[in-house]
Structures are given as C-alpha cells and as structure tokens.
Short mmCIF file of C-alpha atoms and ligand atoms in Angstrom, two decimals:
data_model
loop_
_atom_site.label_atom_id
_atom_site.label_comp_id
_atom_site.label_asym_id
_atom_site.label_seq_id
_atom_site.Cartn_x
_atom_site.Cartn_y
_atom_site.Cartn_z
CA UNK A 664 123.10 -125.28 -18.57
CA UNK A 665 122.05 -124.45 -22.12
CA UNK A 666 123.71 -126.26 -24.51
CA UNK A 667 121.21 -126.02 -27.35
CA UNK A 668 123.29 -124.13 -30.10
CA UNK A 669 125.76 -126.85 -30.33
CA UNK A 670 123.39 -129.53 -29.56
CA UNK A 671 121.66 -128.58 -33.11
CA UNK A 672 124.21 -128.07 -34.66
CA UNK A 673 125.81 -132.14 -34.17
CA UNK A 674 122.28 -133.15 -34.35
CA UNK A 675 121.73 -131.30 -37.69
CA UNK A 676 125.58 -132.80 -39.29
CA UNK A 677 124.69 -136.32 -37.68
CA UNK A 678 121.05 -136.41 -39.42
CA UNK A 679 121.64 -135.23 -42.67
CA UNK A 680 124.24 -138.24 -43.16
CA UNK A 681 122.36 -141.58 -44.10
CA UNK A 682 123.06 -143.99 -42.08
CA UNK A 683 120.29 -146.64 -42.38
CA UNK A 684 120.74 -149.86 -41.31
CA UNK A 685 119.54 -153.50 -43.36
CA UNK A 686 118.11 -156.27 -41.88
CA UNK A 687 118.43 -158.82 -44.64
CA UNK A 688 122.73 -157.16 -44.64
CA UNK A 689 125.06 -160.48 -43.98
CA UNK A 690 127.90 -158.17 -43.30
CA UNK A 691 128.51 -156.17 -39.89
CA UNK A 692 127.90 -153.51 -39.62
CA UNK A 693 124.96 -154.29 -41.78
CA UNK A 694 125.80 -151.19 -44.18
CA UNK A 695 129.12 -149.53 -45.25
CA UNK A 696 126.98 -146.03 -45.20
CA UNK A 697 127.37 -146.48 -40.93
CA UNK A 698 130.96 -146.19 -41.49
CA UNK A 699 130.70 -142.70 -42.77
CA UNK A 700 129.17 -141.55 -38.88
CA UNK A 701 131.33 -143.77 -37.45
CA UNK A 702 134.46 -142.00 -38.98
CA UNK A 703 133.19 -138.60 -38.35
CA UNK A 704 132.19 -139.68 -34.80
CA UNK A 705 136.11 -140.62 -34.02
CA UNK A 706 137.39 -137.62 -35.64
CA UNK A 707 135.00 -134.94 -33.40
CA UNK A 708 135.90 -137.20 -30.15
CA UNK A 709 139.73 -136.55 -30.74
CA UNK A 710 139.15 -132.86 -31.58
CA UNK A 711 137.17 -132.39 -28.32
CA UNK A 712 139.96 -134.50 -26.19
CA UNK A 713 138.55 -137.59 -25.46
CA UNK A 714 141.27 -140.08 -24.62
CA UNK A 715 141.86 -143.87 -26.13
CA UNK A 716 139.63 -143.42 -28.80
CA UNK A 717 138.99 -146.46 -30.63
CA UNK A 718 136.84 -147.60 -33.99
CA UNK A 719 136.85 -150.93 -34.19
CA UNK A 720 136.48 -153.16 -37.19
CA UNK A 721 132.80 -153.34 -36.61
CA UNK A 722 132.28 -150.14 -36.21
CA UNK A 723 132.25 -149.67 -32.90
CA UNK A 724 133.75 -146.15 -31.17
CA UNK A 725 134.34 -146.00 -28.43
CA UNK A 726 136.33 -143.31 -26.08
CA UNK A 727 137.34 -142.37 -22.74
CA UNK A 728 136.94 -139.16 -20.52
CA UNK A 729 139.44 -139.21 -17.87
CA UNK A 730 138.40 -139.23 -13.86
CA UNK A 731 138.33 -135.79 -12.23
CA UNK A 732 138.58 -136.99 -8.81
CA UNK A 733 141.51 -139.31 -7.33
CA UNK A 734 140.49 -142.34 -5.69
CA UNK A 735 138.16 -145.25 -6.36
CA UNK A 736 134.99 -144.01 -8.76
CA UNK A 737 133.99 -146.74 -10.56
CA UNK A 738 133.51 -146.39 -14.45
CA UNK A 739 130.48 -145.69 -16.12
CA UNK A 740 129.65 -146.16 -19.53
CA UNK A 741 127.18 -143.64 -22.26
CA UNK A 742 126.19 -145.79 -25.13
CA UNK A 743 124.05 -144.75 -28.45
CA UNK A 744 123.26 -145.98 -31.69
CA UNK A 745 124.70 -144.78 -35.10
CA UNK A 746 122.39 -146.31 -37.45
CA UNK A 747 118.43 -145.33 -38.09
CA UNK A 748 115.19 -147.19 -39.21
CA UNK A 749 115.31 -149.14 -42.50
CA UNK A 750 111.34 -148.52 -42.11
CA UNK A 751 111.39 -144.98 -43.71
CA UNK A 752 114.04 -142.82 -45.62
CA UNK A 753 116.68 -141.79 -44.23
CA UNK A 754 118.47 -140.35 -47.35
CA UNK A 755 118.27 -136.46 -48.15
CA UNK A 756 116.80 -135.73 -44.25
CA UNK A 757 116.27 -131.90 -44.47
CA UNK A 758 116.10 -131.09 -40.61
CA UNK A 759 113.92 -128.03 -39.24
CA UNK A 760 113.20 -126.25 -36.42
CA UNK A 761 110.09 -125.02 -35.04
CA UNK A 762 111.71 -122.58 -32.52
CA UNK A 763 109.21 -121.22 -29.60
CA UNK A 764 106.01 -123.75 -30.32
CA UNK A 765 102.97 -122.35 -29.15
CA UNK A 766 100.52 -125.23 -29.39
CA UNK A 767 98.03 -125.72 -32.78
CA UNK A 768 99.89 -127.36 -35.52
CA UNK A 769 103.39 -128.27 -36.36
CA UNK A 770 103.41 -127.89 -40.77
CA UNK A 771 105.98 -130.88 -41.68
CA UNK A 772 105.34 -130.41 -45.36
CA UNK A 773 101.90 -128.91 -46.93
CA UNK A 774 102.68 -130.22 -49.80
CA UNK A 775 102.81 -134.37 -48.09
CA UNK A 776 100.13 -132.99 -45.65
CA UNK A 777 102.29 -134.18 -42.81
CA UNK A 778 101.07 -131.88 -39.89
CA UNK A 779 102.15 -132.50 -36.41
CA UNK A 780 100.17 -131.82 -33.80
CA UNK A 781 98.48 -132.89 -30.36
CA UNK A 782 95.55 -134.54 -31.31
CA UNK A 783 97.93 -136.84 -33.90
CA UNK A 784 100.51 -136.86 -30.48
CA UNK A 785 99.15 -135.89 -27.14
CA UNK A 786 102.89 -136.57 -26.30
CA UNK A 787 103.68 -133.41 -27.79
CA UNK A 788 101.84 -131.45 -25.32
CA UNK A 789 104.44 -131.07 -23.08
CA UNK A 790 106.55 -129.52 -24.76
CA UNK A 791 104.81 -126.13 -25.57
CA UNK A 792 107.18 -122.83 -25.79
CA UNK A 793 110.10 -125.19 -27.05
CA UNK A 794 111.88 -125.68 -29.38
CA UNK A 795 110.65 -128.39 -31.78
CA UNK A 796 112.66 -129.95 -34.82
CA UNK A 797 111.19 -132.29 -37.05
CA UNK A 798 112.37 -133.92 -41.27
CA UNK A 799 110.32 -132.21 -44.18
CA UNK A 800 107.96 -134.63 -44.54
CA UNK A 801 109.39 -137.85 -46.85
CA UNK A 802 111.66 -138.95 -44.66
CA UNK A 803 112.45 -139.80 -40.96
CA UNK A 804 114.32 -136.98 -39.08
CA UNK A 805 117.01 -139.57 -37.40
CA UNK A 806 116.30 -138.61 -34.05
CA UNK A 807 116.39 -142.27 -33.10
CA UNK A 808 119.07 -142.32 -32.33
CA UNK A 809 121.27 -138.90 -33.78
CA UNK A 810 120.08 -137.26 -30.47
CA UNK A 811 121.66 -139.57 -28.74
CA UNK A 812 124.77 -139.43 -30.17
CA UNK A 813 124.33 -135.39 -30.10
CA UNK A 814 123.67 -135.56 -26.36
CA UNK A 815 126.23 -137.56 -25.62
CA UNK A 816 128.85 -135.73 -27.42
CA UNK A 817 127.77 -132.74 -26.27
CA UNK A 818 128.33 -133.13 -22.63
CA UNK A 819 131.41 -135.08 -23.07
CA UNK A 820 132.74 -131.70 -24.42
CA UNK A 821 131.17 -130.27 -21.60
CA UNK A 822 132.75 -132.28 -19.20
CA UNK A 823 135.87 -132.01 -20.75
CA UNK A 824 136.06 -127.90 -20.66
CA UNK A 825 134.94 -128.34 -17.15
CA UNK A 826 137.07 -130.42 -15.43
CA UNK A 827 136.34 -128.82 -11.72
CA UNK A 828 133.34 -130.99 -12.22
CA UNK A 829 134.59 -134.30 -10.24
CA UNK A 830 133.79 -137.38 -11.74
CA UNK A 831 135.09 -140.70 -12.17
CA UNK A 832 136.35 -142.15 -15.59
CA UNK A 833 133.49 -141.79 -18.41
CA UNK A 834 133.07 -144.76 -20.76
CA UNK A 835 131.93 -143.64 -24.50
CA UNK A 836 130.50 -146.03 -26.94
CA UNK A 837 128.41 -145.28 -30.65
CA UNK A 838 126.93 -148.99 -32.16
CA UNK A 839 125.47 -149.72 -35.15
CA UNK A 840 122.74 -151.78 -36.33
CA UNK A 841 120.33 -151.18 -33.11
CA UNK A 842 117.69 -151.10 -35.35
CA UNK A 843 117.88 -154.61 -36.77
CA UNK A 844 118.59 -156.06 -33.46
CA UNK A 845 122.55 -156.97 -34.01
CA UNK A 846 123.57 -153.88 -32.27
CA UNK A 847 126.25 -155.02 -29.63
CA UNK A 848 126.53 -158.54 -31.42
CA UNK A 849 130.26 -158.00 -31.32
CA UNK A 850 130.61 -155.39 -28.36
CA UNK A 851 133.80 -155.84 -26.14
CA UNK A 852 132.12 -155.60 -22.74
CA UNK A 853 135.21 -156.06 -20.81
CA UNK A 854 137.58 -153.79 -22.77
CA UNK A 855 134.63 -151.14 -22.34
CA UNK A 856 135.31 -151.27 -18.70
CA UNK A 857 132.63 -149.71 -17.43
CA UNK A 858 130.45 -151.15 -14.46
CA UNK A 859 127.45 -149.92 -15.43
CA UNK A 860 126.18 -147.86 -18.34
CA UNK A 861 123.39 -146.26 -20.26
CA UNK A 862 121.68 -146.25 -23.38
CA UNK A 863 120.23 -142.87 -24.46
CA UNK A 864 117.53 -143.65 -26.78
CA UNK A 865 114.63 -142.27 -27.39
CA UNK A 866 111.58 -140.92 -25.68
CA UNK A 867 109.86 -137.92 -24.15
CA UNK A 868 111.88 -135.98 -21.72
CA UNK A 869 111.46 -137.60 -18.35
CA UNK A 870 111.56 -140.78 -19.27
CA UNK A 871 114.04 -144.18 -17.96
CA UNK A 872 113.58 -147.76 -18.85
CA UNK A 873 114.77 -150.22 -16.95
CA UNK A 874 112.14 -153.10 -18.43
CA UNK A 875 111.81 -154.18 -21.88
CA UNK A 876 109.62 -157.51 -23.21
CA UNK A 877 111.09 -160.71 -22.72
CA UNK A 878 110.89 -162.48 -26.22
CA UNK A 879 110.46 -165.37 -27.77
CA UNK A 880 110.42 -166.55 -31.20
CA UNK A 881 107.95 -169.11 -32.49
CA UNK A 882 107.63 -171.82 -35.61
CA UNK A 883 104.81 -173.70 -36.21
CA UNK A 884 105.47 -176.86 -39.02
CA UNK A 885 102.44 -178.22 -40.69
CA UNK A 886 102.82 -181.44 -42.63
CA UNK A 887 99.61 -182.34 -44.65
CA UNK A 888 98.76 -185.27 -46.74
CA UNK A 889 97.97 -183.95 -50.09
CA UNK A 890 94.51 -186.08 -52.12
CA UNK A 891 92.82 -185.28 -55.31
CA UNK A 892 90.02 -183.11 -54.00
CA UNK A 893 87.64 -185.21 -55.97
CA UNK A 894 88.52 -188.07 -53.48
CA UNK A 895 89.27 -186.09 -50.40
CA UNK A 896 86.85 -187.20 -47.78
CA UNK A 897 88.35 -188.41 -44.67
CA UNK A 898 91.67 -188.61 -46.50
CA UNK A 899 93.08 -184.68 -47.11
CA UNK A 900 94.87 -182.78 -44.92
CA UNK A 901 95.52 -178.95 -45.92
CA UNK A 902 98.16 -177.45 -43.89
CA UNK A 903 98.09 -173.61 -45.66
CA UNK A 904 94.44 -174.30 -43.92
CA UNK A 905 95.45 -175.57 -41.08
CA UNK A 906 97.63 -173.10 -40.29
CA UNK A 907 94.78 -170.34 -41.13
CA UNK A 908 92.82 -172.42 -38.39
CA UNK A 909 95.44 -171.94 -35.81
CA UNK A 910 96.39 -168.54 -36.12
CA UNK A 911 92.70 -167.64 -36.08
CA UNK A 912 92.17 -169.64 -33.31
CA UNK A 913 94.91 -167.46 -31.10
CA UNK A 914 92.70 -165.02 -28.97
CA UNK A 915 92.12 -161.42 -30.37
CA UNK A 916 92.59 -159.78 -26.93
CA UNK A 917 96.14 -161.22 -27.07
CA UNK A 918 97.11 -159.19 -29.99
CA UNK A 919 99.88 -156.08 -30.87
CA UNK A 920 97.13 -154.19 -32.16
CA UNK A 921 95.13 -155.06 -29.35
CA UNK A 922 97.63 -154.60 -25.76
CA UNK A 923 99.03 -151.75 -24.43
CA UNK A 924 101.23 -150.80 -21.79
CA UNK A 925 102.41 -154.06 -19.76
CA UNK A 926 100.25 -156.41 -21.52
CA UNK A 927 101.82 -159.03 -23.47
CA UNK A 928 101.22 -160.46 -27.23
CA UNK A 929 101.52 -162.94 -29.66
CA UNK A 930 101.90 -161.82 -33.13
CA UNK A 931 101.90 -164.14 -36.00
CA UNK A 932 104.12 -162.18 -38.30
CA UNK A 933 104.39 -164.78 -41.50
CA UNK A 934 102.38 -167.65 -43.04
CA UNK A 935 103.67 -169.50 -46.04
CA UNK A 936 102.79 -172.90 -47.38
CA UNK A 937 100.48 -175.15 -49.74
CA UNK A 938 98.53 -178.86 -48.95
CA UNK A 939 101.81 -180.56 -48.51
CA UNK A 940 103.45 -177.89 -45.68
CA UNK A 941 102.80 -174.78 -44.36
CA UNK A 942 104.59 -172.91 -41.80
CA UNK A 943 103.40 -170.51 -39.49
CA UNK A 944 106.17 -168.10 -37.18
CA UNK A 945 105.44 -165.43 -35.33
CA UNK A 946 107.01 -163.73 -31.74
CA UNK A 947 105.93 -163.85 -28.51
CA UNK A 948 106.55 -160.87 -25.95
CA UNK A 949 105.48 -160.65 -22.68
CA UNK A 950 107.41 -158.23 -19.21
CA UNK A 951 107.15 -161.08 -16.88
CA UNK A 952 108.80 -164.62 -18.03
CA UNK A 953 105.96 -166.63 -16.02
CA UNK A 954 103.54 -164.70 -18.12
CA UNK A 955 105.16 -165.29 -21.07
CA UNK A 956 105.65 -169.14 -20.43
CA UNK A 957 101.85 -169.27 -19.51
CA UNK A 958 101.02 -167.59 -23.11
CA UNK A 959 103.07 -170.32 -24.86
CA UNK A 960 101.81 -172.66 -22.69
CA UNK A 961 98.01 -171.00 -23.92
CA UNK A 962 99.14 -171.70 -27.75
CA UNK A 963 100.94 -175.20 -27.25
CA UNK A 964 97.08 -176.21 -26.18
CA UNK A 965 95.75 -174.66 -29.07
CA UNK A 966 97.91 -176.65 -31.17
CA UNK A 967 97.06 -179.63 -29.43
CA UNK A 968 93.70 -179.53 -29.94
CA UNK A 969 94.14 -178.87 -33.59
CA UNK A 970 96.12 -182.66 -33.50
CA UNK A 971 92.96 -184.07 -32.35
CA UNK A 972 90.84 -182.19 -34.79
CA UNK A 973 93.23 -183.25 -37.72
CA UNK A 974 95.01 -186.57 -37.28
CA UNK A 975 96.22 -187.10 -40.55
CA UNK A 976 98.14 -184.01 -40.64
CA UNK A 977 101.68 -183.49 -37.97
CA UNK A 978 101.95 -180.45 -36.53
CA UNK A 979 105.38 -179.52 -34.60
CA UNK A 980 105.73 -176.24 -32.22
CA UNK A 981 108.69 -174.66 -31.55
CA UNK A 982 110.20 -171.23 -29.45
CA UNK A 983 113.42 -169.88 -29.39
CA UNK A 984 114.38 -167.51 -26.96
CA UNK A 985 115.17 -164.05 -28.27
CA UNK A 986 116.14 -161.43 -25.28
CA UNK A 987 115.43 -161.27 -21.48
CA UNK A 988 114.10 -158.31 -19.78
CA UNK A 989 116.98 -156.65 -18.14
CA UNK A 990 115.37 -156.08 -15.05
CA UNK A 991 116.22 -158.92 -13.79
CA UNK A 992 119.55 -158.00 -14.07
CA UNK A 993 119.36 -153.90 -13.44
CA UNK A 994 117.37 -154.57 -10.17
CA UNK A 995 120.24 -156.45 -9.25
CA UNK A 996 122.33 -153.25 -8.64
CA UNK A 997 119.94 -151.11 -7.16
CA UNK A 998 122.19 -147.99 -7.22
CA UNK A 999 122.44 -148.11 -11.29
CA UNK A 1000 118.69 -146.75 -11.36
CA UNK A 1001 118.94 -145.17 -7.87
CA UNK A 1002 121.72 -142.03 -9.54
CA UNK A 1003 119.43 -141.84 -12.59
CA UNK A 1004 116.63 -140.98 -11.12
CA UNK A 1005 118.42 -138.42 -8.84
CA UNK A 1006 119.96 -137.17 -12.01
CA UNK A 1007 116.75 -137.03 -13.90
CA UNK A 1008 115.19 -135.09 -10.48
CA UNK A 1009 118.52 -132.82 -10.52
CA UNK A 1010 117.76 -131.98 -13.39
CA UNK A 1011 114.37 -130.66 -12.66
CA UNK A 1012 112.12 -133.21 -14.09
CA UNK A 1013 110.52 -135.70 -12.24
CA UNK A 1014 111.21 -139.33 -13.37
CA UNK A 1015 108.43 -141.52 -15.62
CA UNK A 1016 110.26 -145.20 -15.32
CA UNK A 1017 108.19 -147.09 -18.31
CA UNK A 1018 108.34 -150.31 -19.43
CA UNK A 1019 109.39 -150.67 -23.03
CA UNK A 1020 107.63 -152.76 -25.17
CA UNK A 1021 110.71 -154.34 -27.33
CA UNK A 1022 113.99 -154.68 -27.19
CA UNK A 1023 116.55 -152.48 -26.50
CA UNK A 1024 120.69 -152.85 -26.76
CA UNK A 1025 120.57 -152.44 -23.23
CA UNK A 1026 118.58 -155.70 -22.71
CA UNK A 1027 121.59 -157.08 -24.36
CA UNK A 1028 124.45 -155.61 -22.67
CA UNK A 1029 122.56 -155.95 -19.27
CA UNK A 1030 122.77 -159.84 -19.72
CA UNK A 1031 126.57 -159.70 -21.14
CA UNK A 1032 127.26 -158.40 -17.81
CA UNK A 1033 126.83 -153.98 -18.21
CA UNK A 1034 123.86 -153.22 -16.88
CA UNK A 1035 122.36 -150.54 -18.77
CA UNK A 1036 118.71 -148.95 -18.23
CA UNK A 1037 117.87 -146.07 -20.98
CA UNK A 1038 117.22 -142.05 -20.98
CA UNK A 1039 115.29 -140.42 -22.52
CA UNK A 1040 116.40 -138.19 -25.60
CA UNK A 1041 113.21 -135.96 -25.65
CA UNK A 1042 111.66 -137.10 -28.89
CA UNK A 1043 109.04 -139.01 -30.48
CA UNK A 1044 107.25 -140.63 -33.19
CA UNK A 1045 110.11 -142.59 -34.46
CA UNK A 1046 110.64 -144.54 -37.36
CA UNK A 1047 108.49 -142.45 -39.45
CA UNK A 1048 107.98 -138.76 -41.39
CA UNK A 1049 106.36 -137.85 -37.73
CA UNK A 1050 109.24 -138.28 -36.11
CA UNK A 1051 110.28 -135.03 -34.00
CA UNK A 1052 112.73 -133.99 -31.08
CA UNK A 1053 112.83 -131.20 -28.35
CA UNK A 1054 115.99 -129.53 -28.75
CA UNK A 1055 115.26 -128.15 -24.85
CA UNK A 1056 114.42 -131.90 -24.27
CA UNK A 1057 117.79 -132.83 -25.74
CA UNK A 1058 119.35 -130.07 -23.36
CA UNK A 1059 118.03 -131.69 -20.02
CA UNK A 1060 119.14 -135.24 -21.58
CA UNK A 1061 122.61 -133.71 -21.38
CA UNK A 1062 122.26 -132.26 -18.43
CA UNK A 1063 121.03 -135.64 -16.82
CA UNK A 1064 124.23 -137.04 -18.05
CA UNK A 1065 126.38 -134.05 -16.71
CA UNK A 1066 124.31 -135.25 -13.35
CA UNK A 1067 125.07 -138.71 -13.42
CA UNK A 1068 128.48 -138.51 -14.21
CA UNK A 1069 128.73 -136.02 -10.95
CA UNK A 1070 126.47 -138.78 -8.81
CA UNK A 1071 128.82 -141.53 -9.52
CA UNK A 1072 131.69 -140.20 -7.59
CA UNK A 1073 129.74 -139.11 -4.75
ZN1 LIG B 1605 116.86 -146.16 -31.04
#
C-alpha cells in the first residue's frame, strides 16, 4: 500500500491553513480560524463518499463509512484534531520535503540555523532512506495533528474505492481545541456510535498509547499578617515568602525537568502575591492514582509543617482533579488494544505501547464511555520549528488503520 502522493498532498493543503488554537478563547471552538479546516474537512469527506456527514456547531465533523460485510461488526470510531499549538506559529507554514534522507543533517532554514538531525533527535534515526518533511524554520509544521487528519482521510478514501475490503461501519470524527485541553468538551459520544475508537496523534511510527498521567490541579492560599518591618519581630507574616519557602521546599527529584518516562511530578507553574496573600498553583501528574495520592499526600505534609513553622500566617491546600488515565478504562476491553497491536504487527512494525506523559482527548472520551488508545502518526518534535513527519511513517499509519478496520469484522 503506498499512499504517499496523496498523503502529501492533504497534509501539505491541511498545514498551510492556520488553524491555531487559544487557550485564554471563551468561545468554542476557541478560534473562528478552526472553522476554515473544519469546512474544507466536510467538503473533501462528501467528495470522497463518506455518508451522514455532519459539522456541528462546535465544529465538530464527523462522517460515516458504510459496513462492507452483513451481519453484526460493531462500529469503530477514527478521531483527530483540527487545531495546532498556540506555542509556536502556525501562520504562513511553508511545508518541505526531504525526500530519500540519508542520515547527517536535515537544513530547516540556514538562515534561523534550525538543523535537524540525530544528535538534536536520536528519534530520527529510524527513519533513514525516507521521506522526511519538516516547516522552514519560524514556524511549526502542523504535523500535530494535520497528519492525522491526512491519514485518516486518506484511508477512508481508500476504503471507500475498495469496498471488497470487509469491514464493519467506520466512525469519522475531526475536533478542535486538543491543544488547550477542551477538545471533546462538547463531543456527542452516543450519536458517534462507535464502541470503541482511536485517536491518531502523534509519535514515531510504531508507537500506541493506551496510558496517559492522571492529573491533578493544585492551589495553595497564603494569608499573612502584614507589620511595619521596623516592628516586625514575632509579629510579620510574609506569604509571597512563604510561598517561596514551600515551593522550594518540594523535592528536586520530583520535578518535570527532572522525571522521565513513568515517573511522576509536581510542577509549580505560577506564584503571585505580596505580605497580605500569596498564592501558589501548580499540577500534579503521576500514571498510577495511588502514586499520585501519595505525592499529594508528600506536599499536604510539607504544608503542614510550614503551619507549625509560621503560626501567624493560614495556609489552605487544595486539588482538583483534572483527567484519569484511561487505562483503567481501555484495559477494560481487552480486545480494543488486542486488534491494534495486530494491526500495527500487520503492518510490519512491531508495536512500542508507551505511556504518555499528559493528556490526551482519548483520556477524555475513554471516561465518557469510547474507549480510545492512540497511533502513532510517524512524527516528532512537536509544538516547535523542529517539528517533522515521515511521510512513509504516515503511510504505515494508514495502513494500520486499513488493518484495523479489516480486524474488527473478523
Ligand atoms: Zn496532537
């Protein structure tokens, strides 16, 4: 199956519209700019034959590729987001491809000295005699997530030129605002109607998640008693100090810029305050929910220590939950992971099942009832003027699709 040529070709229409999302947006989707993709997105799905397709006053598309087979194949769903990073450009992206890489440098721009290579991304390594497609250097390519949708639209026309391939009915659905966390806020889960589904975001090619953090949210309030510091002895309590003295207090091992893999964090992400009241947040992410309880547990003791060491001051401690990891819910039907990874291995690779660390809309879904574990969409870097994708990456991502929507009705 090569499916490269028009793989590039969506990718390179899909990137080169903006489509940035905003986090501070109160509107949904968070920008009108979405709507553009969204549009186009609808449009291509009709021209290619989808049935019941559908965008949504939020944004959402969604579409339907009718069952090949008679009989009872339950529904499955292919999900992707619309919107990319508001943490680099996404205006003017220039894609390009570096067809046939040998190794030794990938030249972004010269002139930004953006240069791509393995020492900078030992993920890149292997991917050597592919084809490699990356932005110009000031701004993000958008392969997180335009792959996605590229891969996903691809093989739907795919599927629907070949319909000797038997398959139940397919379940099509583009989101915005992944990127600021809001993504299936408003996603009919039900009207979908699919009984399980996945995300295809990001990642080298290989690669399934069905594990992202669990995640908390965390305040601490700091009420001080303010004193003229002429008088202060015995009598002041600083709580912009105070709250200096607790984050510092927090153990440096237990740090983002410190953890790797499945090891969990607490980062304190904004301080704010004077004498009178300070305020401290921050978020908490951990895989396993005892872990993460025994972390907060960790900093509730810091904080009451600090009490004792400052009893003129009041200082209150509060989490919020954020998301789950899905596992908990994915491992629940074993058989949702079991025909990925035999459509990952049919399609010659051999599965790398990684925890993410964050969240992913997937997380979500999986706990409104879908559950949905992620592939891979043969990229990297995201979020940044590093970002780059495999197009021969992208082509297995499609072909793992193709596979899965075959292992369903078996
Ligand atoms: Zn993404």
């Amino acid at each position: 199956m090569d499916l490269k040529a028009p793989l590039y070709k969506r990718f390179e229409k899909y990137a080169k519209l903006d489509t940035q999302s905003d986090g501070d947006s109160k509107t949904f989707p968070s920008t009108a700019k979405q709507l553009v993709l969204a549009r186009l997105l609808a449009a291509e799905l009709k021209a290619i034959g989808a049935k019941k397709v559908k965008l949504d006053k939020f944004g959402y598309v969604t579409a339907e590729i009718p069952a090949t087979v008679k009989g009872r194949v339950p529904a499955i769903g292919f999900l992707a987001h619309m919107d990319t990073s508001p943490d680099a450009s996404g205006k003017n992206v220039r894609p390009q491809v570096h067809r046939k890489w040998k190794g030794g440098d990938i030249v972004i721009s010269r002139r930004h000295g953006v240069i791509l290579n393995t020492r900078n991304c030992p993920e890149l390594a292997a991917c050597r005699g592919e084809d490699i497609v990356t932005a110009s250097g000031d701004t993000l390519l958008g392969a997180d997530n335009k792959a996605g949708l590229a891969i996903i639209m691809t093989a739907a026309e795919y599927l629907l030129k070949h319909k000797e391939i038997p398959h139940g009915p397919l379940k099509i659905g583009f989101t915005p605002d992944e990127e600021v966390g809001q993504g299936v806020k408003h996603f009919d889960v039900k009207s979908f109607g699919a009984s399980a589904a996945y995300t295809f975001d990001g990642d080298v090619a290989g690669a399934v998640e069905q594990e992202n953090f669990n995640a908390d949210g965390l305040k601490i309030t700091i009420t001080g008693k303010s004193v003229h510091p002429g008088t202060a002895k015995n009598a002041l309590a600083n709580a912009a100090r105070i709250a200096a003295d607790i984050a510092a207090s927090w153990p440096e091992n237990l740090l983002p810029e410190t953890t790797e893999k499945r090891e969990g964090f607490v980062m304190f992400t904004d301080i704010s305050g004077g004498i009178e009241k300070a305020e401290l947040s921050g978020i908490v992410r951990e895989h396993d929910l005892k872990k993460l309880k025994a972390m907060e547990r960790q900093l509730a003791a810091i904080v009451a220590a600090k009490r004792l060491k400052y009893p003129l001051a009041r200082i209150e401690l509060a989490f919020r939950e954020q998301y789950r990891n899905m596992n908990a819910i994915v491992s629940g039907r074993p058989e949702v992971m079991k025909k990925l990874l035999a459509a990952v291995r049919a399609a010659g690779l051999e599965p790398h099942v990684k925890p993410v660390r964050g969240g992913t809309d997937g997380a979500r879904l999986s706990f409104m009832g879908l559950p949905t574990p992620n592939v891979f969409t043969g990229g990297y870097n995201y979020h940044g003027r590093y970002e780059w994708v495999s197009l021969d990456g992208m082509n297995k991502s499609a072909e793992v699709l193709v596979n899965l929507a075959r292992g369903w009705a078996e």
